[in-house]
XYZ file of C-alpha atoms in Angstrom:
202
model
C 72.553 -15.947 -83.044
C 72.348 -11.859 -83.664
C 70.759 -12.401 -86.771
C 68.187 -14.768 -85.244
C 67.332 -12.434 -82.256
C 66.890 -9.602 -84.868
C 64.429 -11.566 -87.328
C 62.810 -12.585 -84.275
C 62.376 -9.121 -82.503
C 61.229 -7.749 -85.924
C 58.965 -10.043 -86.880
C 56.897 -10.277 -82.951
C 56.449 -6.073 -83.640
C 55.427 -6.411 -87.065
C 52.863 -8.858 -86.348
C 51.339 -7.604 -83.113
C 51.323 -4.336 -84.487
C 47.677 -3.085 -85.133
C 46.903 -3.094 -88.899
C 44.737 -4.666 -91.789
C 45.087 -7.820 -90.760
C 44.175 -7.604 -87.145
C 41.181 -5.471 -88.552
C 40.363 -8.577 -90.670
C 40.495 -11.361 -88.517
C 39.019 -9.524 -85.682
C 36.079 -9.297 -87.715
C 35.516 -12.219 -89.472
C 36.341 -14.082 -85.735
C 33.371 -11.872 -84.092
C 30.794 -11.576 -87.176
C 31.509 -15.205 -88.080
C 32.843 -17.279 -84.879
C 36.089 -18.304 -84.182
C 36.422 -20.919 -86.931
C 36.408 -18.520 -89.299
C 38.789 -16.422 -87.856
C 41.331 -19.247 -87.508
C 40.613 -19.794 -91.205
C 41.186 -16.519 -91.852
C 44.946 -16.414 -89.711
C 45.963 -19.252 -91.482
C 45.181 -17.093 -94.837
C 47.136 -14.490 -93.242
C 50.187 -16.561 -92.457
C 50.377 -17.756 -96.114
C 50.385 -14.489 -97.828
C 53.412 -13.737 -95.621
C 54.740 -16.803 -97.282
C 54.424 -14.956 -101.028
C 56.328 -12.261 -99.032
C 59.472 -14.152 -98.083
C 59.407 -16.304 -101.490
C 59.561 -13.035 -103.865
C 61.923 -11.299 -100.873
C 64.730 -14.251 -100.762
C 65.021 -14.410 -104.247
C 65.597 -10.548 -105.033
C 67.882 -10.623 -101.785
C 69.826 -13.032 -103.553
C 70.202 -11.197 -106.768
C 71.111 -8.429 -105.279
C 74.112 -9.781 -103.179
C 75.542 -11.616 -106.319
C 75.142 -8.609 -108.401
C 75.432 -5.552 -106.313
C 77.225 -5.450 -103.298
C 76.989 -1.780 -103.894
C 73.492 -1.626 -104.170
C 72.674 -4.399 -101.844
C 74.314 -2.099 -99.102
C 72.240 1.167 -99.927
C 69.105 -1.220 -99.804
C 69.956 -2.487 -96.886
C 70.855 1.030 -95.662
C 67.049 2.127 -96.839
C 65.718 -0.462 -95.098
C 67.045 0.381 -91.558
C 65.687 3.964 -92.528
C 62.075 2.565 -93.137
C 62.451 1.069 -90.097
C 63.221 4.402 -88.311
C 60.706 6.210 -90.145
C 57.808 3.495 -89.195
C 58.561 3.584 -86.019
C 58.031 7.435 -85.130
C 54.955 6.908 -86.938
C 53.879 4.220 -85.128
C 54.704 6.011 -81.613
C 52.781 9.353 -83.087
C 49.480 7.611 -84.110
C 46.512 8.996 -82.440
C 44.135 7.493 -84.587
C 42.353 4.670 -82.904
C 41.829 1.769 -85.384
C 38.174 0.978 -86.787
C 36.837 -2.644 -86.950
C 34.092 -2.402 -89.190
C 31.647 -4.840 -87.502
C 28.567 -5.035 -89.857
C 27.793 -8.304 -91.160
C 27.502 -8.870 -94.761
C 27.336 -12.216 -96.380
C 28.078 -15.226 -94.723
C 31.458 -16.323 -94.760
C 32.415 -20.410 -95.188
C 35.767 -21.320 -94.378
C 37.610 -21.339 -97.963
C 35.990 -17.415 -98.356
C 37.727 -16.894 -94.902
C 41.086 -18.088 -95.722
C 41.233 -16.223 -99.211
C 40.193 -12.907 -96.934
C 43.187 -13.399 -95.005
C 45.338 -13.903 -97.862
C 44.387 -11.142 -99.786
C 44.765 -8.751 -97.053
C 48.135 -9.666 -96.551
C 49.308 -10.069 -100.091
C 48.138 -6.848 -100.971
C 49.389 -5.178 -97.430
C 52.276 -2.578 -98.350
C 53.105 -2.801 -94.799
C 54.301 -6.431 -94.801
C 56.032 -6.055 -98.177
C 58.358 -3.044 -96.436
C 58.524 -4.916 -93.573
C 59.758 -8.231 -94.954
C 61.611 -6.644 -97.161
C 63.696 -4.759 -94.567
C 63.985 -7.122 -92.162
C 65.587 -9.612 -94.567
C 68.178 -7.073 -96.004
C 69.437 -6.653 -92.176
C 70.065 -9.734 -91.268
C 70.570 -11.301 -95.019
C 74.092 -11.149 -95.941
C 76.529 -13.120 -98.615
C 77.321 -15.829 -95.716
C 73.928 -16.177 -94.950
C 73.126 -19.617 -96.465
C 69.560 -20.367 -97.896
C 68.002 -22.784 -95.827
C 68.750 -20.502 -92.937
C 67.198 -17.798 -94.802
C 63.957 -20.629 -95.477
C 63.623 -20.815 -91.452
C 63.232 -17.512 -90.687
C 60.896 -16.958 -93.906
C 58.937 -20.055 -92.071
C 59.265 -18.479 -88.563
C 57.661 -15.604 -90.167
C 54.614 -16.952 -91.752
C 54.556 -19.603 -88.104
C 54.299 -15.734 -86.133
C 51.161 -14.658 -88.000
C 49.401 -17.641 -87.659
C 50.213 -18.491 -84.189
C 49.352 -14.352 -83.003
C 46.432 -14.257 -85.159
C 45.082 -17.261 -84.295
C 44.776 -15.970 -80.733
C 43.449 -13.035 -82.235
C 40.689 -15.022 -83.312
C 40.063 -17.389 -80.470
C 40.313 -14.717 -77.852
C 39.233 -11.127 -78.883
C 35.900 -12.769 -80.650
C 34.511 -11.802 -77.297
C 33.404 -8.067 -77.180
C 35.041 -7.420 -74.207
C 38.352 -8.197 -74.543
C 38.307 -6.998 -78.264
C 37.682 -3.705 -76.764
C 40.315 -4.288 -74.215
C 42.884 -4.843 -76.969
C 41.560 -1.388 -79.041
C 41.691 0.868 -75.965
C 45.190 -0.129 -75.076
C 45.730 0.551 -78.727
C 47.540 3.730 -78.271
C 50.528 2.353 -75.803
C 51.087 -0.913 -77.824
C 51.672 1.945 -80.386
C 54.144 3.785 -78.384
C 56.204 0.884 -77.292
C 56.670 -0.634 -80.927
C 57.539 2.445 -82.417
C 60.474 3.134 -79.562
C 61.531 -0.324 -80.183
C 61.548 0.153 -84.402
C 63.482 3.331 -83.898
C 65.930 1.663 -81.799
C 66.234 -1.249 -84.167
C 66.308 0.558 -87.321
C 69.047 3.232 -86.358
C 71.157 -0.180 -84.145
C 70.755 -1.971 -87.584
C 71.913 1.247 -89.630
C 75.517 1.661 -87.738
C 75.775 -2.000 -87.708
C 78.248 -3.539 -89.984
């Protein structure tokens, strides 16, 4: 149960933290309509599965080959959570969304843009790796790990689907962006606490 709670909390914080995925989905929804935004959200969710796949394979190999190395990476992951938490808390720059229209974007183009934005996002890579190194151990079954990965993907789909549905409206989008600083401080504080707690946990 502790593993499940840790995965859920870290995933939710990673998803709602404003970043490249958020800006891309908002832009596509605003310029090309909600269906395009929803396809972009699906692309983001597909990108998460790529990160989960190589992370599961790598963590499994580490556990099998070197317990000491796995422990070192686990501690590095906890340190990363603290570091990104402090950075998020102190972030002052507002997230900018490019709202200049370009060429029309069809469903497959939107899906591709969401997928590539997520797959090439180092923030997602580090969050997924950090999460798995904190909660996955020698006793964690493969199917449970698969469940964690699917939860991460579905959480991204649900959140960014909501972004596409609601924040394509200009007024709602502006309110969300104005609340960014408060959101960053709340997310940063929780991430620091999680990183410290997981780093000292045995």
